mmCIF file of C-alpha atoms and ligand atoms in Angstrom:
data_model
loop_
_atom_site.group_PDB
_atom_site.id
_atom_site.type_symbol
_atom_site.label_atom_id
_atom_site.label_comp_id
_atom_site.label_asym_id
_atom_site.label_seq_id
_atom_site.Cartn_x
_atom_site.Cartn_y
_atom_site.Cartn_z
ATOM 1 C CA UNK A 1 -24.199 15.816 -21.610
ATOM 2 C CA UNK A 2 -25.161 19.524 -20.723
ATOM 3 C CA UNK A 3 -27.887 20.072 -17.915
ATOM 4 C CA UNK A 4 -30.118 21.155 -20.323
ATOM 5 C CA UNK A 5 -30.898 17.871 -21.625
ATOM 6 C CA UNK A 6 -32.332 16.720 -18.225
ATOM 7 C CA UNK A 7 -35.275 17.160 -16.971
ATOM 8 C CA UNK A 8 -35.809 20.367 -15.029
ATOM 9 C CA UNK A 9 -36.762 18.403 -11.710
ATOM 10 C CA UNK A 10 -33.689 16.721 -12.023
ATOM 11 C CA UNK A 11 -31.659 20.357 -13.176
ATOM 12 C CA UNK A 12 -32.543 22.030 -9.846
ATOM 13 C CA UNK A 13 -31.700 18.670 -7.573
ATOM 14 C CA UNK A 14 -28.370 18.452 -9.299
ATOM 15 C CA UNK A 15 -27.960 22.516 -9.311
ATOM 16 C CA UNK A 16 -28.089 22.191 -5.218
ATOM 17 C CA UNK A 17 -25.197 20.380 -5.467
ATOM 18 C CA UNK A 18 -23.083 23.096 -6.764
ATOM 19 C CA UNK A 19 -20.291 24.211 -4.559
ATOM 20 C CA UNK A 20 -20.697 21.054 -2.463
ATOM 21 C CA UNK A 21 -17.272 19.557 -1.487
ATOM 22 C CA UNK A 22 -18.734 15.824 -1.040
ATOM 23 C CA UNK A 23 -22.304 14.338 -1.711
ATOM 24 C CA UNK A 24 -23.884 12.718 0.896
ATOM 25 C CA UNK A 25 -25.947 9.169 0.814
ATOM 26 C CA UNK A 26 -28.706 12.046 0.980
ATOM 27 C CA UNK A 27 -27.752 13.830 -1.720
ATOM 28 C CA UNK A 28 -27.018 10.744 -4.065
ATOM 29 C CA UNK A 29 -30.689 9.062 -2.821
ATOM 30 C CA UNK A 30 -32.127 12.348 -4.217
ATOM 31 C CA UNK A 31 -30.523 12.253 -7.730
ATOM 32 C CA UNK A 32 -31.978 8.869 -7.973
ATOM 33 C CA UNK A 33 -35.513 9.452 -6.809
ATOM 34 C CA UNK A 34 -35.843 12.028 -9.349
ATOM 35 C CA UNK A 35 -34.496 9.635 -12.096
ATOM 36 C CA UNK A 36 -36.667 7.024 -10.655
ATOM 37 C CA UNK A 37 -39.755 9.239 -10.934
ATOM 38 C CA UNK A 38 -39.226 10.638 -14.673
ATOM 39 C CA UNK A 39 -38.497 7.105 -16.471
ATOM 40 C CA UNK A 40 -41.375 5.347 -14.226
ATOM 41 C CA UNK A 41 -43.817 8.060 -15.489
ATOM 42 C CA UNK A 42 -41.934 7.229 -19.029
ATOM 43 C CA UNK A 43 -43.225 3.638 -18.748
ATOM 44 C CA UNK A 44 -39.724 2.480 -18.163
ATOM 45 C CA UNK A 45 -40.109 -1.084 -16.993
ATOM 46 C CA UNK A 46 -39.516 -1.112 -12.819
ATOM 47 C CA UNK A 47 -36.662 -3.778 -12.820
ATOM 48 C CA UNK A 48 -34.700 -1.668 -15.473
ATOM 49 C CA UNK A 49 -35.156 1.345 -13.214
ATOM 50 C CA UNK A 50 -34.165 -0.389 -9.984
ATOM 51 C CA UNK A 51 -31.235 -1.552 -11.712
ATOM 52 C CA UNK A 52 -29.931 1.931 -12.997
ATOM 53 C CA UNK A 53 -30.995 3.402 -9.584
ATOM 54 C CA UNK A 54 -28.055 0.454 -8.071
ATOM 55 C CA UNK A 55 -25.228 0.949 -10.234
ATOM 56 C CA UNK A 56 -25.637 5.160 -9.722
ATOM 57 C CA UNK A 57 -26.002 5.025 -6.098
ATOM 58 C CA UNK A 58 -22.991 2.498 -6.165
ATOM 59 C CA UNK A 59 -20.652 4.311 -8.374
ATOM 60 C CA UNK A 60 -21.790 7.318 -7.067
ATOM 61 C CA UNK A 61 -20.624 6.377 -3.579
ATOM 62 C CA UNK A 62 -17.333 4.096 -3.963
ATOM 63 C CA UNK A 63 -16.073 5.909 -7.094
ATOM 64 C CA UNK A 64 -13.797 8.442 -6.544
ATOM 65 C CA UNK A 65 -14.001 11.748 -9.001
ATOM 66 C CA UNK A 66 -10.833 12.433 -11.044
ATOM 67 C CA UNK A 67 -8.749 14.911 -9.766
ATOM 68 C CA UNK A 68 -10.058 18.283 -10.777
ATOM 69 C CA UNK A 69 -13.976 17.516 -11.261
ATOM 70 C CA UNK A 70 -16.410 18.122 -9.120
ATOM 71 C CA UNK A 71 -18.807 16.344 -7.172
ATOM 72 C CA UNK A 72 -21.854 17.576 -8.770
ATOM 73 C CA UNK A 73 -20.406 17.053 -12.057
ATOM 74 C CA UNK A 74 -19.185 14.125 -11.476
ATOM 75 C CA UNK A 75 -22.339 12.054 -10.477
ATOM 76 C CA UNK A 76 -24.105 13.958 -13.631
ATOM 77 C CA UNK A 77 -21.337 11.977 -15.157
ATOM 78 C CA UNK A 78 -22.080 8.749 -13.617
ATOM 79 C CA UNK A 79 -25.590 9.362 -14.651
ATOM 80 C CA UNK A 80 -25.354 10.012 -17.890
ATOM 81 C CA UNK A 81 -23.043 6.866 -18.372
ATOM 82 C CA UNK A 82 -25.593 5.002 -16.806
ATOM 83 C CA UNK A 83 -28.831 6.140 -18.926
ATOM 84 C CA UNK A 84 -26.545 5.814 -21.903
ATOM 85 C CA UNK A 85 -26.056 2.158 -20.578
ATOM 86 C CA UNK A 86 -30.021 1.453 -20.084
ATOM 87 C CA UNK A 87 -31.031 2.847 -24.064
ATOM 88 C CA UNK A 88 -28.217 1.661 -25.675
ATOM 89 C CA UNK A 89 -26.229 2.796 -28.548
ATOM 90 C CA UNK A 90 -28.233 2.813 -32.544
ATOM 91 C CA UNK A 91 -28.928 -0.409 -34.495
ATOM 92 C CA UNK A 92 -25.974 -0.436 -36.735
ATOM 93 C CA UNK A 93 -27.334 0.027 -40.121
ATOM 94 C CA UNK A 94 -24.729 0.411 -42.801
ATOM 95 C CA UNK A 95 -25.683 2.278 -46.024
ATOM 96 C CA UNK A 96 -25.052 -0.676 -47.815
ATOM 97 C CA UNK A 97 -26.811 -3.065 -50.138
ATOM 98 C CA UNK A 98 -29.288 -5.091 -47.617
ATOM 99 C CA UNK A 99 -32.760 -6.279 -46.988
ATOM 100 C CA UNK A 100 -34.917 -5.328 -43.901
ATOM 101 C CA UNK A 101 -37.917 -7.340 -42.556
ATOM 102 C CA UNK A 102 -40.377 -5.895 -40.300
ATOM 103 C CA UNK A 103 -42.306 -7.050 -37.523
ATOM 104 C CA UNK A 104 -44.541 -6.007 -35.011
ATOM 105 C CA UNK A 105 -48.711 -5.943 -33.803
ATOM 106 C CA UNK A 106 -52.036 -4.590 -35.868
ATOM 107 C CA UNK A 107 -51.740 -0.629 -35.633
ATOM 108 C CA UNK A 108 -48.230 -0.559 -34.619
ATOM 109 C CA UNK A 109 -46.937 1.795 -37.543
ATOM 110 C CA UNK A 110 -45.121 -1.368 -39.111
ATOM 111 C CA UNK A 111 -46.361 0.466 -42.954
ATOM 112 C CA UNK A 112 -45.983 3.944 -42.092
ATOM 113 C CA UNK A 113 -42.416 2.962 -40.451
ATOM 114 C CA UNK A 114 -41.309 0.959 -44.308
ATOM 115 C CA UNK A 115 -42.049 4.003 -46.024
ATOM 116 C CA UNK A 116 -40.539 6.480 -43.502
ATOM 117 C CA UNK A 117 -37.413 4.236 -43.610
ATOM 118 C CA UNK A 118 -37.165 3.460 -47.366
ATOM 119 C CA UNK A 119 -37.488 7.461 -47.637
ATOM 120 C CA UNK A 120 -34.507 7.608 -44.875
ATOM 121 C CA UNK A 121 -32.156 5.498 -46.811
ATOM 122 C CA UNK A 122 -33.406 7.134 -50.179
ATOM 123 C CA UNK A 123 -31.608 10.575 -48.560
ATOM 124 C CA UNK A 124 -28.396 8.795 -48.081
ATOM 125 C CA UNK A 125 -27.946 7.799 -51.825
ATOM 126 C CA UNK A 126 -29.519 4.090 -51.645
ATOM 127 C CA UNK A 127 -32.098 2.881 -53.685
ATOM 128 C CA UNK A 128 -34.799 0.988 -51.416
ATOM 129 C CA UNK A 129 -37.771 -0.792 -52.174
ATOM 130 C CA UNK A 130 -40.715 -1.747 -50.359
ATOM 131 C CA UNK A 131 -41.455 -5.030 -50.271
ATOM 132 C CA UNK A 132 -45.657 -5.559 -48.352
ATOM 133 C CA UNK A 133 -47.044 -9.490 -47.766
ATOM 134 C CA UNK A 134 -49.317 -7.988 -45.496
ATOM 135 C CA UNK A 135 -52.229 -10.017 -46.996
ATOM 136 C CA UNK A 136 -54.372 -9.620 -43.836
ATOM 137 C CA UNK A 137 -55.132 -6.208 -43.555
ATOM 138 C CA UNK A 138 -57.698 -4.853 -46.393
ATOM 139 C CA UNK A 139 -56.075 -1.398 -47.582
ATOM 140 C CA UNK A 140 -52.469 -2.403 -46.758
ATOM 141 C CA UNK A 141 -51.873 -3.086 -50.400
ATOM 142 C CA UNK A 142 -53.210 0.788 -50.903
ATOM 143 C CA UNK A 143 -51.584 1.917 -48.414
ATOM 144 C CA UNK A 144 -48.005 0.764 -48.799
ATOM 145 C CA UNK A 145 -48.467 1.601 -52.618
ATOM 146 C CA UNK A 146 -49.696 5.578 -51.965
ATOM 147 C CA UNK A 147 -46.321 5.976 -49.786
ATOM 148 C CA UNK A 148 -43.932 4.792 -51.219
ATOM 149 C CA UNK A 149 -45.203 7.099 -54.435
ATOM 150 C CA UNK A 150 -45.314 10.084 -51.701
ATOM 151 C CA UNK A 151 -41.633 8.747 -50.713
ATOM 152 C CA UNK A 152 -40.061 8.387 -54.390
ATOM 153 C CA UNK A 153 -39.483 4.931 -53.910
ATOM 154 C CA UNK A 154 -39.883 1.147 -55.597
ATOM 155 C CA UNK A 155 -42.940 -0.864 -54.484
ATOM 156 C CA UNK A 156 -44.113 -4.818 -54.590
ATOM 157 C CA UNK A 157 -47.610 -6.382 -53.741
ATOM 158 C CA UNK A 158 -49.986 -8.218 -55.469
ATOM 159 C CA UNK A 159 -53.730 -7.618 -54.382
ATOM 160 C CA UNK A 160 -54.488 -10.863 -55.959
ATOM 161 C CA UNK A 161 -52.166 -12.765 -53.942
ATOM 162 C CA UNK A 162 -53.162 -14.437 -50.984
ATOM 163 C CA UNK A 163 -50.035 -16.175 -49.882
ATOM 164 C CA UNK A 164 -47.357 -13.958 -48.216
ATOM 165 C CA UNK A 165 -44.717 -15.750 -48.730
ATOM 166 C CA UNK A 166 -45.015 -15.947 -52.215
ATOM 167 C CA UNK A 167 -45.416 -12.246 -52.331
ATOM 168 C CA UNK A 168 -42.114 -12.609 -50.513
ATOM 169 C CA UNK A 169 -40.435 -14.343 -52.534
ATOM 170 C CA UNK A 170 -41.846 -12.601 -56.122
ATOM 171 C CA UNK A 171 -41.255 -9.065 -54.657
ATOM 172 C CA UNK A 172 -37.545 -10.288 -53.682
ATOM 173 C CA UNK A 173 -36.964 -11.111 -57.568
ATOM 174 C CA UNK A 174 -39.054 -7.576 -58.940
ATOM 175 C CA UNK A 175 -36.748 -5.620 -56.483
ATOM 176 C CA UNK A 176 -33.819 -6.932 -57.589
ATOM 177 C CA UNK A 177 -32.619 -3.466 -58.848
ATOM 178 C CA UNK A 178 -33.216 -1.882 -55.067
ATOM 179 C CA UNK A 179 -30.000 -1.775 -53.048
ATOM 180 C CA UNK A 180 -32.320 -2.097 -49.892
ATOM 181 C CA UNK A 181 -35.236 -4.097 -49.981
ATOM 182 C CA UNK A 182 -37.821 -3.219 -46.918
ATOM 183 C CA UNK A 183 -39.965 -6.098 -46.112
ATOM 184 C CA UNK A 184 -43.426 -5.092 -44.324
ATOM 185 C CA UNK A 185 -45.375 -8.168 -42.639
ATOM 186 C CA UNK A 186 -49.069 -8.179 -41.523
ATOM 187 C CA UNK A 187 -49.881 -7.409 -37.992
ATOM 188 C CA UNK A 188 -52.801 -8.937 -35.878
ATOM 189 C CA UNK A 189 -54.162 -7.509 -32.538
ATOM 190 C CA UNK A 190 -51.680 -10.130 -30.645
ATOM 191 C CA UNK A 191 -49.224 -12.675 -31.094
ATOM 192 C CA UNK A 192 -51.378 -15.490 -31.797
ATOM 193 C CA UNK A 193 -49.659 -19.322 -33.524
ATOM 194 C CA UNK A 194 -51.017 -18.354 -36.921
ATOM 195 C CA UNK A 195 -48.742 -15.146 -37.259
ATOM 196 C CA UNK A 196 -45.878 -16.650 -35.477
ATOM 197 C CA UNK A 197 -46.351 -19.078 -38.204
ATOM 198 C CA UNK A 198 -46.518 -16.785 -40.954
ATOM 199 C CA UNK A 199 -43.864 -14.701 -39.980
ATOM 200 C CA UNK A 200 -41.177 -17.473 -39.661
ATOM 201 C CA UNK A 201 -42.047 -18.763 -43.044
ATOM 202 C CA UNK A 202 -41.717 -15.151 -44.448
ATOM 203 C CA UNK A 203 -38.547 -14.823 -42.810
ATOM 204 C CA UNK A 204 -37.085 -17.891 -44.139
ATOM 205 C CA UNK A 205 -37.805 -17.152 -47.535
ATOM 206 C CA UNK A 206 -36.707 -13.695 -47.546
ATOM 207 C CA UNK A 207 -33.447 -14.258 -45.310
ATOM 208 C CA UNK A 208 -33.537 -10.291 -43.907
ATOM 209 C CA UNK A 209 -30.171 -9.455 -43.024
ATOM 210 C CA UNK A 210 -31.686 -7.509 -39.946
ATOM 211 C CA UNK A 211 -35.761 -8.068 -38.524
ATOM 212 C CA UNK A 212 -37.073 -4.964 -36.975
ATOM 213 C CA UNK A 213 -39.747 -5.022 -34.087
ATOM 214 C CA UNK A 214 -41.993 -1.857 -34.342
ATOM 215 C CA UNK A 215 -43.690 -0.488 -31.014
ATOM 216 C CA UNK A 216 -45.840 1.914 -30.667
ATOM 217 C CA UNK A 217 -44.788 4.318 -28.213
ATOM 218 C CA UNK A 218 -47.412 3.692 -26.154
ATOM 219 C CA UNK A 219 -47.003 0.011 -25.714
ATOM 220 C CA UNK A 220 -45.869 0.251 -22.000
ATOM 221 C CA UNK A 221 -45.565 -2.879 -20.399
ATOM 222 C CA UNK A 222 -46.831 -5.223 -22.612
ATOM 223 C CA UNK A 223 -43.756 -4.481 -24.899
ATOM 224 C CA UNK A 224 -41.780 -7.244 -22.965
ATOM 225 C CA UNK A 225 -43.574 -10.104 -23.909
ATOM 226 C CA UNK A 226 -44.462 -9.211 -27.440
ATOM 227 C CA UNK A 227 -40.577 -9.031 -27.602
ATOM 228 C CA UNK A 228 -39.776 -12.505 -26.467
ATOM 229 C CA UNK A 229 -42.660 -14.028 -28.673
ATOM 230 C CA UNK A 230 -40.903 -12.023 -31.782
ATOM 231 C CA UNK A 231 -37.624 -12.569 -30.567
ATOM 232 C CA UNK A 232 -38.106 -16.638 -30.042
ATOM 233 C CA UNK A 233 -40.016 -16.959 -33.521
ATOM 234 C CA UNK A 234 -37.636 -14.501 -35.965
ATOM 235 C CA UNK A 235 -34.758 -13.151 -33.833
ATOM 236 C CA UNK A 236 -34.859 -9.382 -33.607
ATOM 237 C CA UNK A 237 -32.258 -7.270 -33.946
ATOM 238 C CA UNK A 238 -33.501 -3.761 -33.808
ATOM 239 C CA UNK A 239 -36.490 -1.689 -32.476
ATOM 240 C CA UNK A 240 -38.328 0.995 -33.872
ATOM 241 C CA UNK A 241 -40.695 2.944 -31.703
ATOM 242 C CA UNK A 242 -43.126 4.809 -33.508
ATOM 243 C CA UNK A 243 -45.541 7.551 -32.264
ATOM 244 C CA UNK A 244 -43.591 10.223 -30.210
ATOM 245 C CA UNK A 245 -45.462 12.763 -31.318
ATOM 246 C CA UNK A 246 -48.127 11.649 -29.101
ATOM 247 C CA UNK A 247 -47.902 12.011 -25.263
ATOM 248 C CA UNK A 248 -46.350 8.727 -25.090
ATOM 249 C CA UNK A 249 -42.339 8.909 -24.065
ATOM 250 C CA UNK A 250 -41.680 5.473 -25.586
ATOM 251 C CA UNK A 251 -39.973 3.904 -22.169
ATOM 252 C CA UNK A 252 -41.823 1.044 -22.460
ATOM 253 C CA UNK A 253 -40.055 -0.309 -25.294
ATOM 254 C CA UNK A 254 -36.642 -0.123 -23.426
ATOM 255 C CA UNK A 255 -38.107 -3.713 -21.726
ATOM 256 C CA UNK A 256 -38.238 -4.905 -24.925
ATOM 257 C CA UNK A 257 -34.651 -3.525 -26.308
ATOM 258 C CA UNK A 258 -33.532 -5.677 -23.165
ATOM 259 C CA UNK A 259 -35.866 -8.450 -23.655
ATOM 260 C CA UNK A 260 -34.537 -9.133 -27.049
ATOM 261 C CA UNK A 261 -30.659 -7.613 -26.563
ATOM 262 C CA UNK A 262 -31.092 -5.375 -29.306
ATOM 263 C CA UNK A 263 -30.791 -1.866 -30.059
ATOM 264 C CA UNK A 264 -32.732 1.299 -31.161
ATOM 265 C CA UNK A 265 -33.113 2.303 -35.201
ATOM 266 C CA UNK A 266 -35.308 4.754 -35.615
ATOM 267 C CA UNK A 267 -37.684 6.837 -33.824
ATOM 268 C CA UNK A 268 -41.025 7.617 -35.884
ATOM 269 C CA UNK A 269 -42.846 11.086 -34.720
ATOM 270 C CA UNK A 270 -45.796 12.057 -37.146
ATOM 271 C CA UNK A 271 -47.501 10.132 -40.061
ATOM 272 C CA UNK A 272 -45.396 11.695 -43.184
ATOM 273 C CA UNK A 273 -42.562 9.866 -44.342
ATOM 274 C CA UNK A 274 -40.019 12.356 -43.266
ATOM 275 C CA UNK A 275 -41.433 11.697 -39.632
ATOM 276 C CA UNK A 276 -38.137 9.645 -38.943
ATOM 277 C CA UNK A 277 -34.989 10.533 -37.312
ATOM 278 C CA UNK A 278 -32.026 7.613 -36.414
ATOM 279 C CA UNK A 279 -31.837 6.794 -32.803
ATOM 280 C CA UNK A 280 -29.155 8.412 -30.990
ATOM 281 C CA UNK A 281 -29.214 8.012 -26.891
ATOM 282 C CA UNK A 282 -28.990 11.602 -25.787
ATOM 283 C CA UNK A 283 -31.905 13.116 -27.279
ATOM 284 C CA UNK A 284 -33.776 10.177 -26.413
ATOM 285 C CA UNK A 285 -33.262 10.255 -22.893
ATOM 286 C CA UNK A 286 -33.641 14.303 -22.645
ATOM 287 C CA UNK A 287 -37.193 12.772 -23.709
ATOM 288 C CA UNK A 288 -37.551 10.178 -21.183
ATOM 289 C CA UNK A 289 -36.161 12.545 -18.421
ATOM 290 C CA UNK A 290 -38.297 15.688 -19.577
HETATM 291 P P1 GDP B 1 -49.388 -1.291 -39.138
HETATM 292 O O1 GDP B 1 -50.725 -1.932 -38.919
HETATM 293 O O2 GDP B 1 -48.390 -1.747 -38.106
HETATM 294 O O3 GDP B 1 -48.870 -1.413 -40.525
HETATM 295 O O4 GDP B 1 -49.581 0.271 -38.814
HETATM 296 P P2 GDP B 1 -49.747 1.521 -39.776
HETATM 297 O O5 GDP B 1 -48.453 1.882 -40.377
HETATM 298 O O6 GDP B 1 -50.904 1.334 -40.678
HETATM 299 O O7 GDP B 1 -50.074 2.636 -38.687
HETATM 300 C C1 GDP B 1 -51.275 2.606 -37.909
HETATM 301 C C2 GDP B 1 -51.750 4.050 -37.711
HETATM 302 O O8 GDP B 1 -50.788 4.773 -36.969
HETATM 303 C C3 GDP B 1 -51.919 4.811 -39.023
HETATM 304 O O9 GDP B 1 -53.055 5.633 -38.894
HETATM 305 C C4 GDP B 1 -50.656 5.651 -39.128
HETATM 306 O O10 GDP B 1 -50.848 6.842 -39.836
HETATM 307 C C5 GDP B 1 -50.367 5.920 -37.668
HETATM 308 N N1 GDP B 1 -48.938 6.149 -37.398
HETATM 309 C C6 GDP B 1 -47.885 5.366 -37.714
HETATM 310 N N2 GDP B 1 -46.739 5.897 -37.265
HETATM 311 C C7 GDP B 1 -47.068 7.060 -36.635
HETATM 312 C C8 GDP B 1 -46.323 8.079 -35.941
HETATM 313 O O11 GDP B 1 -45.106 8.034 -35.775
HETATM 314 N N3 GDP B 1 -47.052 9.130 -35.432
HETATM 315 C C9 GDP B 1 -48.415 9.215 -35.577
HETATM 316 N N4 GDP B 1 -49.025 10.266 -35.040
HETATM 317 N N5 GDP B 1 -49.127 8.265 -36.200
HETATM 318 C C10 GDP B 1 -48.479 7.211 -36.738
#
């Protein structure tokens, strides 16, 4: 990791280390109160950041650098390692032949994101389809259908339909030429019985090979929860947090990476869909820290 990536808080505390033969409890308690600051202002969730804050200051103190590095970068080392440890690594996704269900609340980006992904995996030689059952949301049909025409790529719903699952289930059969079918699920404003419902009988008709949960960036704390409802009804295996273009650093959703022992997919930043870039844990957490 270069010190650029950091924030420039954390640059200067970690620049006043240079030259230093040993770090101090001091010095180390320093490091971490800046980290501490950055990803609580990020909405990282307080237990995750009291847990990175332990294992730095630990290893930090009762690991010895190899011969040859320095102290200073050493613990930029150790905390690098560590942040790596809290985001995680990508979802897997291989550029195979595989079908994608998503989940997530009302106005979380859940249509925007099938699009932006079916667009994603259109640019690495597949041929995706977009699958929508969301039945609940007037204009969803209209939506779904005017991007995946601005993305190039196959579409299924029926208007007329009022069952999702049967949308499901048709849209599986007219997609059959698609090497990756994207499967977009209606949203409501929370997790209520009637969507956990819906969404399990979706899933068990479709049989996803992976279920995404997509968070808006600005979720913040509430991410947790909606995590473990998704997580007990589907399973989830992969988050994508949508709307870093806004203000919003998108730390919140690290509670529900944990929640759910998944990964990051994708990022979403803008509402074209080329607005997508794959997760990868060093850019992400220049964000968090900047
Ligand atoms: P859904 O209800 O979960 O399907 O959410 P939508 O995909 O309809 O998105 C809700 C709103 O958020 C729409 O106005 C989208 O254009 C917007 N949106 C989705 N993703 C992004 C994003 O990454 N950045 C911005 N700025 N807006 C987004």
């Amino acid at each position: 990791m270069v010190l650029d990536d950091l924030g420039s808080s954390l640059r200067g505390t970690l620049d006043d280390l240079r030259g230093k033969s040993r770090l101090s409890e001091e010095d180390i308690e320093d490091i971490v109160k800046e980290i501490q600051r950055s990803l609580l202002q990020a909405d990282v969730d307080v237990g995750l950041v009291q847990d990175l804050s332990d294992s730095i200051e630990t290893r930090a103190l009762e690991e010895e650098p190899p011969a040859g590095t320095t102290p200073r970068d050493w613990v930029l080392r150790i905390v690098y390692e560590e942040l790596v440890d809290l985001v995680g690594e990508s979802t897997e996704l291989p550029l195979e032949e595989q079908t994608i269900m998503l989940a997530g609340l009302y106005g979380s980006g859940k249509t925007t994101t099938a699009a932006k992904m079916a667009w994603w995996f259109s640019t690495k030689g597949l041929r995706p389809a977009i699958i929508q059952t969301d039945t609940d949301r007037p204009g969803a049909y209209d939506q779904s259908k005017e991007m995946a025409e601005r993305a190039e790529v196959d579409f299924y719903g029926d208007p007329d339909e009022d069952d999702p699952v049967k949308i499901a289930r048709d849209g599986l059969e007219a997609t059959e030429n698609a090497d990756v079918r994207i499967v977009d699920t209606a949203g409501r404003d929370g997790l209520n019985e009637e969507l956990i419902e819906q969404i399990e009988r979706i899933e068990q008709e479709v049989q996803p090979d992976r279920d995404l949960l997509v968070l808006d960036a600005a979720m913040g704390q509430s991410a947790k929860s909606q995590a473990a409802d998704f997580e007990a009804a589907i399973g989830i295996d992969g988050v994508v947090i949508t709307k870093l273009d806004g203000t919003a650093k998108g730390g919140g959703a690290l509670a529900a990476v944990n929640e759910t022992d998944s990964t990051i997919a994708f990022l979403g930043s803008g509402e074209t869909v080329k607005d997508i870039e794959r997760f990868e844990p060093s850019g992400f957490i220049s964000r968090l820290l900047g």
